[in-house]
Tab-separated table of C-alpha atoms in Angstrom:
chain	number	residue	atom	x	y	z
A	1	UNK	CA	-19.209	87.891	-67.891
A	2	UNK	CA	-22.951	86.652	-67.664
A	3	UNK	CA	-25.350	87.202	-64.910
A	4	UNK	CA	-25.191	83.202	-64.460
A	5	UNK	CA	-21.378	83.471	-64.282
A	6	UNK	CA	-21.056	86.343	-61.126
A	7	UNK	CA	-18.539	84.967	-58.854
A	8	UNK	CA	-20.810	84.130	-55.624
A	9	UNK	CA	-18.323	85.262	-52.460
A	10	UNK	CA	-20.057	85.896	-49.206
A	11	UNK	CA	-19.718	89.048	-47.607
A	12	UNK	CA	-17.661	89.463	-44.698
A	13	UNK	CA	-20.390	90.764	-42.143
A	14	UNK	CA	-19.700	93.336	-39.838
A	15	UNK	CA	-20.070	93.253	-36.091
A	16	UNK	CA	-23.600	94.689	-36.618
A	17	UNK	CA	-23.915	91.794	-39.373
A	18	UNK	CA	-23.094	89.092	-37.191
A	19	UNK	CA	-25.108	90.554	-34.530
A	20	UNK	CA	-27.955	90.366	-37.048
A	21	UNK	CA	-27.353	86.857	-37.556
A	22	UNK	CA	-27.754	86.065	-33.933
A	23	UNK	CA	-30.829	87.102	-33.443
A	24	UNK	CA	-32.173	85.558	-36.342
A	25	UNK	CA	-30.521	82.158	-34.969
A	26	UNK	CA	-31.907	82.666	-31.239
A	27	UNK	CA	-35.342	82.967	-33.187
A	28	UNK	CA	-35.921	86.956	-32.626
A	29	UNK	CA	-36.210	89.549	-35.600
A	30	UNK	CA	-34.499	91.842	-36.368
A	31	UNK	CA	-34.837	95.543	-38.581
A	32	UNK	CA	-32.591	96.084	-42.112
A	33	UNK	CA	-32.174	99.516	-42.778
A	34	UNK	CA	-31.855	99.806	-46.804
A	35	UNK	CA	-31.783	102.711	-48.982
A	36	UNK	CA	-35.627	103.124	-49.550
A	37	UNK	CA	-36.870	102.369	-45.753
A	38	UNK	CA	-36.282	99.881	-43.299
A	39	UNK	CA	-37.884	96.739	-43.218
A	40	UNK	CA	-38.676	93.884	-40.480
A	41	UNK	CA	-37.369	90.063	-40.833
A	42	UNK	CA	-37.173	87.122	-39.385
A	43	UNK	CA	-35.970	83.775	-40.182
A	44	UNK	CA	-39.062	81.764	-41.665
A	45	UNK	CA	-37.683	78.354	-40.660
A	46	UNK	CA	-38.409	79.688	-37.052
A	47	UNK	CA	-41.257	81.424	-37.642
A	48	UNK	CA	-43.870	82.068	-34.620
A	49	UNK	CA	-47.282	83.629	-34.747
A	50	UNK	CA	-46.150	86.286	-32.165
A	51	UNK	CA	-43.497	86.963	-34.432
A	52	UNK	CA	-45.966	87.394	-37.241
A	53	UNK	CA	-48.502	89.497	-35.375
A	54	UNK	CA	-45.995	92.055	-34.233
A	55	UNK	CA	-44.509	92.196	-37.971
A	56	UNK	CA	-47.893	92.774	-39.152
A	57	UNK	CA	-48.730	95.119	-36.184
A	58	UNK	CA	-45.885	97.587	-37.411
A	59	UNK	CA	-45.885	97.454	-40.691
A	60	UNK	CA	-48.706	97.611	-43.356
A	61	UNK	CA	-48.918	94.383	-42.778
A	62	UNK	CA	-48.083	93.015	-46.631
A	63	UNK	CA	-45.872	90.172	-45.497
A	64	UNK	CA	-43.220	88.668	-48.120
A	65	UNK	CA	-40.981	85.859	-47.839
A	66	UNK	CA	-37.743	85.691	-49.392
A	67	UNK	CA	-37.549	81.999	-51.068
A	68	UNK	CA	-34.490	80.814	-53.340
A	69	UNK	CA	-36.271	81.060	-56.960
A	70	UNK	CA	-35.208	76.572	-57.379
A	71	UNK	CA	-37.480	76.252	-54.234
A	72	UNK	CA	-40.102	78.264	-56.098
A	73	UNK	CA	-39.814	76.282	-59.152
A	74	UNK	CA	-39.804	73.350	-57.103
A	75	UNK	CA	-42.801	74.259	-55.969
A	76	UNK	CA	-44.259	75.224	-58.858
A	77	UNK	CA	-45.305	79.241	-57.309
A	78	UNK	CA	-45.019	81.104	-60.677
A	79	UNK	CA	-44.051	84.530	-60.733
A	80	UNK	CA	-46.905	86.806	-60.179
A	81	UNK	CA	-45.720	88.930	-63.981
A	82	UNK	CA	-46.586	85.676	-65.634
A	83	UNK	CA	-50.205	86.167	-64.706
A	84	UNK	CA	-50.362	88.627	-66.861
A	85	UNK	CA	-48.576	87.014	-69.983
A	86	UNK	CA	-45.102	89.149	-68.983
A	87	UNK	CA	-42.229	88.243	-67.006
A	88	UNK	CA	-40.082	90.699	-64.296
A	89	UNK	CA	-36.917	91.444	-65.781
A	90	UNK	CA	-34.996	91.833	-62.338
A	91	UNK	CA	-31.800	89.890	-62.329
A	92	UNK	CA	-31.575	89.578	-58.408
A	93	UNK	CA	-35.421	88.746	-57.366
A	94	UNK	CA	-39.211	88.125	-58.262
A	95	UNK	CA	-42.193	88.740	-56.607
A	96	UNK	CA	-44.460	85.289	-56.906
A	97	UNK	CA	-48.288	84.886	-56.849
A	98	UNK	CA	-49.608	84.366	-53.243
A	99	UNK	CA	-49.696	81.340	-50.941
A	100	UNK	CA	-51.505	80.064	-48.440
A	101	UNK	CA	-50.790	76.341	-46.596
A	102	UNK	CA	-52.852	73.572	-47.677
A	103	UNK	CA	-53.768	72.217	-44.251
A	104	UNK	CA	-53.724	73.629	-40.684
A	105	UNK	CA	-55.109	76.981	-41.375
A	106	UNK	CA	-58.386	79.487	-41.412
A	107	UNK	CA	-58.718	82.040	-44.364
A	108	UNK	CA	-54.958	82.474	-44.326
A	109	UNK	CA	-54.837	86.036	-43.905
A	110	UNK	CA	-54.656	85.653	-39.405
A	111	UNK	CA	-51.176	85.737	-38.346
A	112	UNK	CA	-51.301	82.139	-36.996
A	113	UNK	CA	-51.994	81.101	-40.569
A	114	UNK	CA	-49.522	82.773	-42.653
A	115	UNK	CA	-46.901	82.001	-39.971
A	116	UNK	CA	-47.793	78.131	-41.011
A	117	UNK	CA	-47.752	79.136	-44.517
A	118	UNK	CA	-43.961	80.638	-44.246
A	119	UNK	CA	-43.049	77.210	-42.650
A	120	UNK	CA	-44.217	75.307	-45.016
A	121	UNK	CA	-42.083	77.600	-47.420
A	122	UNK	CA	-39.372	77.132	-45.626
A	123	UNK	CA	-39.573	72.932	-45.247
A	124	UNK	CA	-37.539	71.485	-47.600
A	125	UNK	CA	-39.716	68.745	-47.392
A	126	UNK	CA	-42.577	70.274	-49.025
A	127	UNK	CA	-44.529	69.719	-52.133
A	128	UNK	CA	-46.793	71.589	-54.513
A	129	UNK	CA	-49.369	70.113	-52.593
A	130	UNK	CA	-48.425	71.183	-49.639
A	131	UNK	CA	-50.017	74.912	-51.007
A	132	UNK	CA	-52.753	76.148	-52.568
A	133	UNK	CA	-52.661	79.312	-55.216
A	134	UNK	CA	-53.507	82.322	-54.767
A	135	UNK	CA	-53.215	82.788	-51.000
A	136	UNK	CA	-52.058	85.656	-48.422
A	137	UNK	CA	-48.269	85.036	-48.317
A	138	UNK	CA	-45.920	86.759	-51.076
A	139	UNK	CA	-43.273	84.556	-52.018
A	140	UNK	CA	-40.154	86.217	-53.660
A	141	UNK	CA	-37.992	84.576	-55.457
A	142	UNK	CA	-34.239	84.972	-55.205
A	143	UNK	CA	-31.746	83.968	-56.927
A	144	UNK	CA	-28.666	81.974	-55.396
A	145	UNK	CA	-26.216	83.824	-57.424
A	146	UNK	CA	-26.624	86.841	-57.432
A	147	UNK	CA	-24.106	88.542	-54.018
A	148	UNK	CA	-26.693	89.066	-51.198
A	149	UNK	CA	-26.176	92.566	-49.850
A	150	UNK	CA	-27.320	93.519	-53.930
A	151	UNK	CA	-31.564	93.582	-53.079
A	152	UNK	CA	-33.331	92.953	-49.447
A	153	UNK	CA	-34.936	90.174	-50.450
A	154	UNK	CA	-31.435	88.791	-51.022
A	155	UNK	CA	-30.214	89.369	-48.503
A	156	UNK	CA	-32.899	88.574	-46.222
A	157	UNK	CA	-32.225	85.001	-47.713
A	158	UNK	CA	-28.710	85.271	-46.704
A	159	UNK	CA	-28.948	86.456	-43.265
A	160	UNK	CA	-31.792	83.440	-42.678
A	161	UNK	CA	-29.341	80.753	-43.281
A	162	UNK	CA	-26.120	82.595	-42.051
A	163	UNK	CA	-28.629	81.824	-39.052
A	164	UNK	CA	-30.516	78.912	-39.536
A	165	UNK	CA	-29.119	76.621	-42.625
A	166	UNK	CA	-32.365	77.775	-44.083
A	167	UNK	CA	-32.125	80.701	-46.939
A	168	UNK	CA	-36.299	81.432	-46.519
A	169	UNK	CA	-37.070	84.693	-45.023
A	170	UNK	CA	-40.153	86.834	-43.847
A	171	UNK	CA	-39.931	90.651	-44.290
A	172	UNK	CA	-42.275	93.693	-44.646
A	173	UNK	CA	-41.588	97.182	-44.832
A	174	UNK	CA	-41.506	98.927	-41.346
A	175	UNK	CA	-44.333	101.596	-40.737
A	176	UNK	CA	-44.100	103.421	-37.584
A	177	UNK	CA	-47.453	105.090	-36.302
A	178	UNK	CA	-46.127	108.753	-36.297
A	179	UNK	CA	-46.213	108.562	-39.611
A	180	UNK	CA	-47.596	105.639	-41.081
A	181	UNK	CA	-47.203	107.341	-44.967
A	182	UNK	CA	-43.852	108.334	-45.526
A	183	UNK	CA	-40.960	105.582	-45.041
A	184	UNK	CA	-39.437	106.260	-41.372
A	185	UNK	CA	-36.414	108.303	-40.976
A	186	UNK	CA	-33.073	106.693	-39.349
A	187	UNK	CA	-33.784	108.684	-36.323
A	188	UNK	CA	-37.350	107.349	-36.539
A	189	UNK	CA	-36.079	103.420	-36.914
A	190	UNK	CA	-33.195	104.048	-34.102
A	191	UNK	CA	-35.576	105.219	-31.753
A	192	UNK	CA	-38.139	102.217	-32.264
A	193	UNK	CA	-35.289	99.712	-32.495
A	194	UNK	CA	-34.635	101.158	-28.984
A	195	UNK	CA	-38.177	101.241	-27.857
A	196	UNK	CA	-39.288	97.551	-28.789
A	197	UNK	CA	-35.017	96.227	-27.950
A	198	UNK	CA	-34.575	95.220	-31.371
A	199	UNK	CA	-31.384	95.080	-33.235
A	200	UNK	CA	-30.802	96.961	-36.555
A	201	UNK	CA	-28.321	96.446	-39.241
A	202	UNK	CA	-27.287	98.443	-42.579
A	203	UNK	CA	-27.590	96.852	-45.953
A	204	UNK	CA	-24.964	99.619	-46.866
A	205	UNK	CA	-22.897	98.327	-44.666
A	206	UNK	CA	-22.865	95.326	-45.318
A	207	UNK	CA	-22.381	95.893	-48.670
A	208	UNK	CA	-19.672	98.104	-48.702
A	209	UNK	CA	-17.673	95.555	-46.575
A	210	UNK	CA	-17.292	92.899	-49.174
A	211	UNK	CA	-14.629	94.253	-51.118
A	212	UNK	CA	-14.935	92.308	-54.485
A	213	UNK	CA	-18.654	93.896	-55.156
A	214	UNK	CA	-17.284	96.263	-57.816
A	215	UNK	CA	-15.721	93.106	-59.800
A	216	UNK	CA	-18.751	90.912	-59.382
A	217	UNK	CA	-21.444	93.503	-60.466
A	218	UNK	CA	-19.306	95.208	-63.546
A	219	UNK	CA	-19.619	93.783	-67.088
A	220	UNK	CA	-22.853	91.673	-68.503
A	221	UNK	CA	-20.428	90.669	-70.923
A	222	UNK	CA	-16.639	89.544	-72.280
């Protein structure tokens, strides 16, 4: 079995998943815990510059947005390893070179501004055109196939249009100002989620609940 031919089969979300999902939908973010840190996301489609300001006020602010890799090629945002005459060899996502929108912003690095840009990443209606290159905003490109819960940038994706109908989302690593260095401990990221009354959600979790995982990431070959 290729990498192109990995059955695609949704996980069945948890409580806390579907949870998740409804805050994305109601337009709030909401905090992924993964196995390196925990990061913040919201649905791009959605995407307001409070939103944005608070994401960048508690994180480092290096804002990504998670962007199915045919909307990337669509748009023609390259990956950022191609720059330098290589190409990432990651079979779930790729980081991008930078964005900023065309029209309707400053420098693009304000939170007003990059909020536009993830909208116009996130309108399917958009063209080339519609950005310029290099800019503020990461894209990362992710591919459709590949079973969500695998990478957060995947699953990010998945989450956005679980929520929205739209599989573009923002997220950057949390960063919590009692230690801004070292990635926050679960008792660090519980007690903010409480603080700031935001929900959290496992990628474990998640990914232990979809019972064909084993099957679909075994074998790169028959």
């Amino acid at each position: 079995m290729t990498v192109a031919e990995l059955a695609i089969e949704r996980p069945n979300l948890t409580r806390e998943g579907s949870e998740g999902v409804g805050q994305l939908a109601a337009g709030r973010s909401i905090i992924i815990v993964h196995p390196l840190g925990a990061a913040i996301v919201f649905a791009a489609a959605t995407a307001s510059t409070r939103q944005t300001a608070w994401a960048i006020r508690h994180s480092s602010g290096f804002l990504q947005v998670a962007v199915p890799a045919p909307t990337c090629d669509r748009l023609l945002i390259p990956q950022a390893a191609e720059m330098y005459g290589r190409r990432q060899r990651s079979v779930g996502s790729h980081q991008c070179v930078g964005v900023d929108a065309a029209s309707g912003i400053g420098t693009g690095i304000s939170a007003a501004d990059r909020t536009r840009t993830a909208r116009v990443l996130a309108d399917p209606s958009s063209t080339m055109s519609d950005l310029t290159r290099p800019g503020h905003l990461i894209p990362v490109a992710v591919d459709p196939e590949m079973p969500p819960a695998t990478e957060l940038p995947t699953f990010a994706s998945f989450l956005a249009d679980a929520a929205t109908g739209n599989p573009t989302a923002v997220f950057t690593e949390l960063a919590l100002d009692i230690d801004p260095v070292n990635s926050p401990t679960r008792q660090d990221i519980a007690w903010f989620a409480r603080a700031h009354g935001v929900r959290t959600l496992s990628m474990t979790n998640e990914w232990d609940s979809c019972p064909q995982r084993a099957e679909r990431m075994v074998g790169t070959s028959t």
